């Protein structure tokens, strides 16, 4: 069995990007509950993200959504973030809230609307130039509700054409990351429903186009770690949107609904060289905290990823290889389960302290007074994108 001491150093470089929208109010289609201390500006969202990083050492960058986080001067916003100790990360484009996009955006049959959606993404690349961001993440709400509503193949062709225009605008060190989701808001078909579609669209574009795997975007029962393995094998796993789900795209705290699944995913990430190999996969959270406090919700989430990464690193790969070669089914499974059942929390707490971080970041945050301060100072914050 591998020991914590042997893997601790590999945890040092772990970075989990947090989403600006996690700090705004969010809810379901029935109700968005307001919460005290909600950011009123993008600067306040970044301050909250920086707070997560201060207590955990795990979240050095924050993802933005355009236009939710639009500002006049992104250079200034970048300096503001850096002064707080964080970077501006992935830029997410938003083509799902304008009336023009009711029947699609990059796939729309009307060239004017396609052009508008392309222009929005090009403007996002302009933002990336200023923020120093590497990734443009595209998630599309495009799809149809009824058979016959539009030509499925025509939409796929138009998608490729639109993506090509955006791709050609990327700088040498920038990437286009295409996220898939099997349904919702469209209910009959979705234009990028699965990893295969995202993969073929990206493969046709080139090396700078990669797939984003949002853990909540699959049908129930899907073997997500298999997809992780396959995309890593193909060199096309660009990033994760981590969250967890019981039913559909629940956007709950990562590791909350199914910690074992998170472990199995991370085992494949480690196995495939996606964790600390030459071209590491971007770890991000994509969550909404509807009823729990947002900053502690993000702290809990990044800690859950760290904990499961540690357990995944604990897998005794040599013993596993031997068992697999011998066809020893039970021994092989035991090696994996031994790592999963190892409680790394005390070791992680001590290790954090040895690096000048609080052993218990959640308790340290609760004792810090930050929550009370924002609840008092910030009145009227509603900065969720869909309010
Ligand atoms: C979408 C998708 C995107 C995220 C938005 C807020 O469902 O998961 O990643 O940017 O929600
Ligand atoms: Mn997502």
Short mmCIF file of C-alpha atoms and ligand atoms in Angstrom, two decimals:
data_model
loop_
_atom_site.label_atom_id
_atom_site.label_comp_id
_atom_site.label_asym_id
_atom_site.label_seq_id
_atom_site.Cartn_x
_atom_site.Cartn_y
_atom_site.Cartn_z
CA UNK A 1 0.00 0.00 0.00
CA UNK A 2 1.36 3.41 -0.96
CA UNK A 3 1.68 5.83 1.97
CA UNK A 4 0.51 9.43 2.19
CA UNK A 5 4.12 10.57 2.62
CA UNK A 6 4.96 9.14 -0.79
CA UNK A 7 2.25 11.06 -2.59
CA UNK A 8 2.10 14.36 -0.62
CA UNK A 9 4.48 16.20 -2.94
CA UNK A 10 2.24 15.44 -5.90
CA UNK A 11 -0.59 17.32 -4.25
CA UNK A 12 1.40 20.52 -4.06
CA UNK A 13 0.67 21.73 -7.56
CA UNK A 14 -3.03 20.97 -7.48
CA UNK A 15 -5.14 23.82 -8.80
CA UNK A 16 -8.92 23.88 -9.00
CA UNK A 17 -10.55 26.78 -10.79
CA UNK A 18 -13.67 28.19 -9.18
CA UNK A 19 -16.56 29.74 -11.13
CA UNK A 20 -17.54 33.37 -10.53
CA UNK A 21 -21.19 32.36 -10.78
CA UNK A 22 -20.97 30.08 -7.75
CA UNK A 23 -20.94 33.17 -5.55
CA UNK A 24 -24.07 34.73 -7.00
CA UNK A 25 -27.58 33.77 -6.08
CA UNK A 26 -28.93 30.81 -7.97
CA UNK A 27 -31.87 28.49 -7.74
CA UNK A 28 -34.20 26.25 -9.62
CA UNK A 29 -36.88 27.05 -12.15
CA UNK A 30 -39.20 27.44 -9.16
CA UNK A 31 -37.34 29.90 -7.00
CA UNK A 32 -34.06 31.73 -6.60
CA UNK A 33 -33.41 32.30 -2.92
CA UNK A 34 -31.47 35.40 -2.03
CA UNK A 35 -28.69 35.05 0.48
CA UNK A 36 -26.95 37.54 2.71
CA UNK A 37 -23.51 38.65 1.56
CA UNK A 38 -24.09 37.93 -2.11
CA UNK A 39 -21.64 39.80 -4.35
CA UNK A 40 -22.96 42.88 -6.10
CA UNK A 41 -20.15 43.13 -8.61
CA UNK A 42 -17.67 40.93 -10.41
CA UNK A 43 -15.00 42.36 -8.13
CA UNK A 44 -16.85 41.03 -5.10
CA UNK A 45 -17.16 37.61 -6.73
CA UNK A 46 -13.42 37.61 -7.31
CA UNK A 47 -12.83 38.63 -3.70
CA UNK A 48 -14.89 35.63 -2.59
CA UNK A 49 -12.96 33.33 -4.92
CA UNK A 50 -9.70 34.70 -3.51
CA UNK A 51 -11.01 33.91 -0.04
CA UNK A 52 -11.51 30.27 -1.02
CA UNK A 53 -7.91 30.22 -2.21
CA UNK A 54 -6.61 31.92 0.94
CA UNK A 55 -8.07 29.23 3.17
CA UNK A 56 -7.33 26.21 1.01
CA UNK A 57 -4.36 27.05 -1.22
CA UNK A 58 -6.27 25.13 -3.89
CA UNK A 59 -8.11 27.67 -5.99
CA UNK A 60 -5.65 30.05 -7.65
CA UNK A 61 -7.92 31.09 -10.52
CA UNK A 62 -11.48 32.09 -11.18
CA UNK A 63 -13.55 31.47 -14.30
CA UNK A 64 -15.65 34.29 -15.73
CA UNK A 65 -18.87 34.24 -17.72
CA UNK A 66 -19.44 36.84 -20.41
CA UNK A 67 -21.64 38.93 -20.35
CA UNK A 68 -22.40 38.19 -16.68
CA UNK A 69 -18.96 39.42 -15.66
CA UNK A 70 -18.46 42.04 -18.34
CA UNK A 71 -16.45 45.14 -17.37
CA UNK A 72 -15.05 48.09 -19.31
CA UNK A 73 -11.45 47.35 -18.49
CA UNK A 74 -10.38 43.72 -18.20
CA UNK A 75 -6.75 44.71 -17.75
CA UNK A 76 -7.78 46.49 -14.57
CA UNK A 77 -9.85 43.50 -13.46
CA UNK A 78 -6.84 41.27 -14.02
CA UNK A 79 -4.69 43.48 -11.79
CA UNK A 80 -7.45 43.56 -9.20
CA UNK A 81 -7.55 39.74 -9.13
CA UNK A 82 -3.78 39.39 -9.05
CA UNK A 83 -3.56 41.83 -6.15
CA UNK A 84 -5.88 39.48 -4.27
CA UNK A 85 -3.67 36.51 -5.13
CA UNK A 86 -5.72 34.89 -7.89
CA UNK A 87 -5.70 34.78 -11.69
CA UNK A 88 -8.54 35.21 -14.13
CA UNK A 89 -9.06 31.82 -15.75
CA UNK A 90 -11.40 30.33 -18.30
CA UNK A 91 -13.70 32.66 -20.18
CA UNK A 92 -17.16 31.13 -20.67
CA UNK A 93 -19.22 32.47 -23.51
CA UNK A 94 -22.94 32.81 -23.09
CA UNK A 95 -25.25 32.34 -26.05
CA UNK A 96 -28.23 31.05 -24.13
CA UNK A 97 -30.01 34.09 -22.74
CA UNK A 98 -30.78 36.30 -25.68
CA UNK A 99 -34.15 36.10 -27.43
CA UNK A 100 -32.36 35.71 -30.74
CA UNK A 101 -31.04 32.34 -29.57
CA UNK A 102 -34.41 30.74 -28.94
CA UNK A 103 -33.87 28.26 -31.80
CA UNK A 104 -30.09 28.06 -31.57
CA UNK A 105 -26.90 30.10 -31.66
CA UNK A 106 -23.84 28.71 -33.47
CA UNK A 107 -26.13 26.19 -35.17
CA UNK A 108 -29.00 28.54 -36.03
CA UNK A 109 -30.39 28.36 -39.56
CA UNK A 110 -30.34 32.17 -39.86
CA UNK A 111 -26.85 33.38 -40.81
CA UNK A 112 -27.42 36.69 -38.99
CA UNK A 113 -27.98 34.94 -35.68
CA UNK A 114 -25.07 32.59 -36.24
CA UNK A 115 -22.88 35.60 -36.95
CA UNK A 116 -24.06 37.27 -33.75
CA UNK A 117 -23.14 34.18 -31.71
CA UNK A 118 -19.77 33.94 -33.45
CA UNK A 119 -19.09 37.63 -32.78
CA UNK A 120 -19.86 37.10 -29.11
CA UNK A 121 -17.31 34.31 -28.93
CA UNK A 122 -14.75 36.40 -30.79
CA UNK A 123 -15.32 39.17 -28.26
CA UNK A 124 -14.64 36.59 -25.55
CA UNK A 125 -11.28 35.84 -27.17
CA UNK A 126 -10.54 39.58 -27.05
CA UNK A 127 -11.27 39.39 -23.33
CA UNK A 128 -8.91 36.42 -23.00
CA UNK A 129 -6.13 38.45 -24.60
CA UNK A 130 -6.53 41.02 -21.85
CA UNK A 131 -7.06 38.68 -18.94
CA UNK A 132 -4.28 36.32 -19.99
CA UNK A 133 -6.75 33.42 -20.01
CA UNK A 134 -5.89 30.27 -21.87
CA UNK A 135 -9.32 28.77 -22.42
CA UNK A 136 -12.52 29.79 -24.16
CA UNK A 137 -15.20 27.44 -22.92
CA UNK A 138 -18.25 27.02 -25.11
CA UNK A 139 -21.38 25.42 -23.82
CA UNK A 140 -24.38 25.64 -26.10
CA UNK A 141 -28.03 25.46 -25.21
CA UNK A 142 -28.65 24.63 -28.88
CA UNK A 143 -31.05 21.85 -29.72
CA UNK A 144 -34.65 21.18 -30.68
CA UNK A 145 -37.77 20.11 -28.85
CA UNK A 146 -39.60 18.24 -31.59
CA UNK A 147 -38.71 15.77 -34.33
CA UNK A 148 -38.61 17.59 -37.64
CA UNK A 149 -38.14 20.99 -36.02
CA UNK A 150 -34.81 21.45 -37.79
CA UNK A 151 -32.33 19.46 -39.84
CA UNK A 152 -30.06 17.62 -37.41
CA UNK A 153 -27.23 17.22 -39.90
CA UNK A 154 -27.45 20.76 -41.19
CA UNK A 155 -27.07 22.03 -37.64
CA UNK A 156 -23.97 19.88 -37.14
CA UNK A 157 -22.41 21.31 -40.32
CA UNK A 158 -23.23 24.85 -39.30
CA UNK A 159 -21.76 24.20 -35.88
CA UNK A 160 -18.46 23.15 -37.40
CA UNK A 161 -18.39 26.20 -39.63
CA UNK A 162 -19.10 28.56 -36.73
CA UNK A 163 -16.56 26.89 -34.46
CA UNK A 164 -13.96 27.09 -37.24
CA UNK A 165 -14.30 30.87 -37.43
CA UNK A 166 -13.84 31.14 -33.66
CA UNK A 167 -10.98 28.64 -33.62
CA UNK A 168 -9.07 30.53 -36.30
CA UNK A 169 -9.04 33.62 -34.09
CA UNK A 170 -7.31 31.86 -31.15
CA UNK A 171 -3.80 32.84 -30.16
CA UNK A 172 -0.99 30.28 -30.14
CA UNK A 173 -1.43 29.48 -26.46
CA UNK A 174 -5.20 29.64 -26.34
CA UNK A 175 -7.67 26.77 -26.54
CA UNK A 176 -11.28 26.27 -27.49
CA UNK A 177 -12.95 23.94 -25.02
CA UNK A 178 -16.26 22.45 -26.14
CA UNK A 179 -18.58 21.23 -23.42
CA UNK A 180 -21.30 18.65 -24.02
CA UNK A 181 -24.57 18.00 -22.24
CA UNK A 182 -27.10 15.34 -23.09
CA UNK A 183 -30.29 17.35 -22.66
CA UNK A 184 -31.71 20.59 -21.28
CA UNK A 185 -32.79 23.19 -22.13
CA UNK A 186 -33.60 21.32 -25.33
CA UNK A 187 -35.56 18.13 -24.81
CA UNK A 188 -35.64 16.27 -28.13
CA UNK A 189 -32.11 16.68 -29.37
CA UNK A 190 -29.06 18.64 -28.28
CA UNK A 191 -26.42 19.70 -30.81
CA UNK A 192 -23.47 18.74 -28.60
CA UNK A 193 -25.00 15.96 -26.49
CA UNK A 194 -22.05 13.72 -25.77
CA UNK A 195 -18.28 13.37 -25.66
CA UNK A 196 -18.22 11.76 -29.09
CA UNK A 197 -19.85 14.74 -30.77
CA UNK A 198 -17.63 17.17 -28.92
CA UNK A 199 -14.64 15.04 -29.88
CA UNK A 200 -15.43 14.92 -33.60
CA UNK A 201 -16.13 18.64 -33.70
CA UNK A 202 -12.85 19.35 -31.88
CA UNK A 203 -10.81 16.85 -33.87
CA UNK A 204 -11.94 18.52 -37.10
CA UNK A 205 -10.79 21.90 -35.77
CA UNK A 206 -7.29 20.97 -34.64
CA UNK A 207 -4.98 20.58 -31.66
CA UNK A 208 -6.15 23.66 -29.82
CA UNK A 209 -9.71 22.36 -29.56
CA UNK A 210 -10.42 20.05 -26.64
CA UNK A 211 -13.37 18.60 -24.78
CA UNK A 212 -14.82 19.75 -21.46
CA UNK A 213 -16.38 17.02 -19.38
CA UNK A 214 -19.00 18.32 -16.97
CA UNK A 215 -19.68 15.48 -14.57
CA UNK A 216 -23.38 16.36 -14.35
CA UNK A 217 -23.98 16.21 -18.09
CA UNK A 218 -24.54 12.51 -18.64
CA UNK A 219 -27.45 10.12 -18.51
CA UNK A 220 -27.85 8.32 -15.19
CA UNK A 221 -25.67 5.24 -14.99
CA UNK A 222 -23.10 6.49 -17.52
CA UNK A 223 -19.59 5.22 -16.80
CA UNK A 224 -17.93 8.64 -16.69
CA UNK A 225 -14.48 7.32 -15.84
CA UNK A 226 -14.51 5.36 -19.09
CA UNK A 227 -15.05 8.61 -20.99
CA UNK A 228 -12.22 10.19 -19.01
CA UNK A 229 -9.94 7.31 -19.98
CA UNK A 230 -10.91 7.52 -23.65
CA UNK A 231 -10.50 11.28 -23.96
CA UNK A 232 -7.12 11.16 -22.23
CA UNK A 233 -6.10 8.34 -24.49
CA UNK A 234 -7.03 10.51 -27.48
CA UNK A 235 -5.27 13.57 -26.02
CA UNK A 236 -8.53 15.51 -26.06
CA UNK A 237 -9.59 15.90 -22.43
CA UNK A 238 -9.17 19.63 -21.91
CA UNK A 239 -11.03 20.29 -18.72
CA UNK A 240 -13.49 19.17 -16.11
CA UNK A 241 -16.52 20.96 -14.78
CA UNK A 242 -16.87 19.21 -11.45
CA UNK A 243 -20.15 19.00 -9.60
CA UNK A 244 -22.38 16.19 -8.46
CA UNK A 245 -25.85 15.02 -9.16
CA UNK A 246 -28.51 12.66 -7.97
CA UNK A 247 -30.86 13.03 -10.94
CA UNK A 248 -29.97 15.39 -13.79
CA UNK A 249 -27.71 18.44 -13.95
CA UNK A 250 -28.07 19.10 -10.24
CA UNK A 251 -24.87 21.18 -9.90
CA UNK A 252 -24.39 20.09 -6.30
CA UNK A 253 -21.08 20.13 -4.47
CA UNK A 254 -18.57 17.82 -6.09
CA UNK A 255 -18.15 14.58 -4.18
CA UNK A 256 -21.42 15.10 -2.32
CA UNK A 257 -23.68 12.73 -4.23
CA UNK A 258 -21.26 9.98 -5.16
CA UNK A 259 -17.76 10.21 -3.67
CA UNK A 260 -16.86 6.82 -5.11
CA UNK A 261 -17.58 8.02 -8.63
CA UNK A 262 -15.36 11.05 -8.05
CA UNK A 263 -12.63 8.69 -6.87
CA UNK A 264 -13.00 6.45 -9.92
CA UNK A 265 -12.81 9.48 -12.22
CA UNK A 266 -9.65 10.71 -10.52
CA UNK A 267 -8.08 7.26 -10.69
CA UNK A 268 -8.44 7.44 -14.48
CA UNK A 269 -7.11 11.00 -14.54
CA UNK A 270 -3.99 9.87 -12.67
CA UNK A 271 -3.69 6.72 -14.78
CA UNK A 272 -3.99 8.71 -18.01
CA UNK A 273 -1.40 11.35 -17.09
CA UNK A 274 -4.03 14.06 -16.83
CA UNK A 275 -3.18 15.06 -13.30
CA UNK A 276 0.43 16.10 -13.27
CA UNK A 277 1.67 14.96 -16.65
CA UNK A 278 3.04 17.20 -19.41
CA UNK A 279 -0.32 18.56 -20.41
CA UNK A 280 -2.48 18.52 -17.29
CA UNK A 281 -6.22 18.69 -17.55
CA UNK A 282 -7.84 21.86 -16.17
CA UNK A 283 -9.82 21.10 -13.01
CA UNK A 284 -12.76 23.41 -12.58
CA UNK A 285 -15.89 23.54 -10.53
CA UNK A 286 -19.25 24.32 -12.10
CA UNK A 287 -21.67 24.43 -9.24
CA UNK A 288 -24.53 26.46 -7.89
CA UNK A 289 -25.14 26.78 -4.20
CA UNK A 290 -28.88 27.24 -3.91
CA UNK A 291 -29.49 26.61 -0.22
CA UNK A 292 -26.03 26.40 1.40
CA UNK A 293 -23.63 29.28 1.98
CA UNK A 294 -21.60 29.80 -1.15
CA UNK A 295 -18.03 30.35 0.04
CA UNK A 296 -18.09 27.39 2.46
CA UNK A 297 -19.75 25.38 -0.32
CA UNK A 298 -16.82 26.11 -2.60
CA UNK A 299 -14.30 25.40 0.17
CA UNK A 300 -15.94 22.03 0.82
CA UNK A 301 -15.89 21.25 -2.90
CA UNK A 302 -12.22 21.97 -3.53
CA UNK A 303 -11.33 19.98 -0.43
CA UNK A 304 -13.40 17.06 -1.70
CA UNK A 305 -11.46 17.10 -4.97
CA UNK A 306 -8.17 17.24 -3.07
CA UNK A 307 -9.18 14.38 -0.80
CA UNK A 308 -10.22 12.12 -3.66
CA UNK A 309 -7.10 13.03 -5.64
CA UNK A 310 -5.01 11.94 -2.67
CA UNK A 311 -6.89 8.65 -2.48
CA UNK A 312 -6.50 8.12 -6.22
CA UNK A 313 -2.76 8.72 -5.92
CA UNK A 314 -2.65 6.10 -3.16
CA UNK A 315 -3.58 3.29 -5.53
CA UNK A 316 -0.71 0.82 -5.49
CA UNK A 317 -0.18 0.71 -9.24
CA UNK A 318 2.50 -1.98 -9.11
CA UNK A 319 0.35 -4.36 -7.09
CA UNK A 320 -2.55 -3.52 -9.39
CA UNK A 321 -0.54 -4.32 -12.52
CA UNK A 322 0.52 -7.67 -11.07
CA UNK A 323 -3.03 -8.60 -10.12
CA UNK A 324 -4.33 -7.56 -13.52
CA UNK A 325 -1.63 -9.53 -15.35
CA UNK A 326 -2.44 -12.59 -13.30
CA UNK A 327 -6.12 -12.18 -13.94
CA UNK A 328 -6.67 -12.00 -10.20
CA UNK A 329 -9.98 -10.22 -10.22
CA UNK A 330 -10.45 -9.98 -6.48
CA UNK A 331 -6.90 -8.85 -5.75
CA UNK A 332 -7.09 -6.14 -8.41
CA UNK A 333 -10.36 -4.84 -7.07
CA UNK A 334 -8.99 -4.96 -3.51
CA UNK A 335 -6.04 -2.72 -4.46
CA UNK A 336 -8.40 -0.06 -5.78
CA UNK A 337 -10.82 -0.33 -2.86
CA UNK A 338 -8.00 -0.17 -0.30
CA UNK A 339 -7.06 3.24 -1.66
CA UNK A 340 -10.68 4.40 -1.75
CA UNK A 341 -11.32 3.39 1.87
CA UNK A 342 -8.18 5.11 3.18
CA UNK A 343 -9.11 8.07 5.33
CA UNK A 344 -6.62 10.72 4.25
CA UNK A 345 -8.22 13.56 6.18
CA UNK A 346 -5.87 13.59 9.21
CA UNK A 347 -2.81 13.37 6.95
CA UNK A 348 -4.15 16.13 4.72
CA UNK A 349 -4.83 18.39 7.70
CA UNK A 350 -1.30 17.93 9.04
CA UNK A 351 0.16 18.44 5.58
CA UNK A 352 -1.81 21.66 5.09
CA UNK A 353 -0.53 22.97 8.40
CA UNK A 354 3.02 22.14 7.40
CA UNK A 355 2.51 24.42 4.43
CA UNK A 356 1.16 27.34 6.44
CA UNK A 357 -2.49 26.67 5.65
CA UNK A 358 -5.25 25.98 8.14
CA UNK A 359 -5.61 22.26 8.91
CA UNK A 360 -9.37 22.71 8.81
CA UNK A 361 -10.11 25.39 6.19
CA UNK A 362 -13.87 25.25 6.79
CA UNK A 363 -13.48 25.99 10.50
CA UNK A 364 -10.85 28.64 9.82
CA UNK A 365 -13.18 30.38 7.40
CA UNK A 366 -16.07 30.24 9.87
CA UNK A 367 -13.85 31.79 12.54
CA UNK A 368 -12.40 34.45 10.26
CA UNK A 369 -15.32 36.88 10.35
CA UNK A 370 -15.36 37.19 6.52
CA UNK A 371 -18.90 35.83 6.23
CA UNK A 372 -20.25 38.23 8.86
CA UNK A 373 -18.45 41.11 7.20
CA UNK A 374 -19.87 40.51 3.73
CA UNK A 375 -23.33 39.88 5.14
CA UNK A 376 -23.22 43.28 6.77
CA UNK A 377 -21.56 45.21 3.99
CA UNK A 378 -23.19 43.84 0.89
CA UNK A 379 -26.78 44.78 0.64
CA UNK A 380 -28.84 44.02 -2.44
CA UNK A 381 -26.47 41.63 -4.20
CA UNK A 382 -28.15 39.50 -6.82
CA UNK A 383 -25.28 38.92 -9.19
CA UNK A 384 -26.37 35.57 -10.53
CA UNK A 385 -26.41 35.57 -14.29
CA UNK A 386 -29.95 34.42 -14.72
CA UNK A 387 -31.62 36.85 -12.33
C1 LIG B 1 -24.22 25.29 -18.19
C2 LIG B 1 -22.86 24.67 -18.42
C3 LIG B 1 -21.75 25.67 -18.38
C4 LIG B 1 -21.95 26.75 -17.37
C5 LIG B 1 -23.34 27.28 -17.33
C6 LIG B 1 -23.53 28.26 -16.21
O1 LIG B 1 -25.14 24.31 -17.82
O2 LIG B 1 -22.63 23.65 -17.51
O3 LIG B 1 -20.52 25.06 -18.11
O4 LIG B 1 -21.11 27.78 -17.80
O5 LIG B 1 -24.24 26.24 -17.19
MN1 LIG B 2 -20.54 23.06 -17.04
#
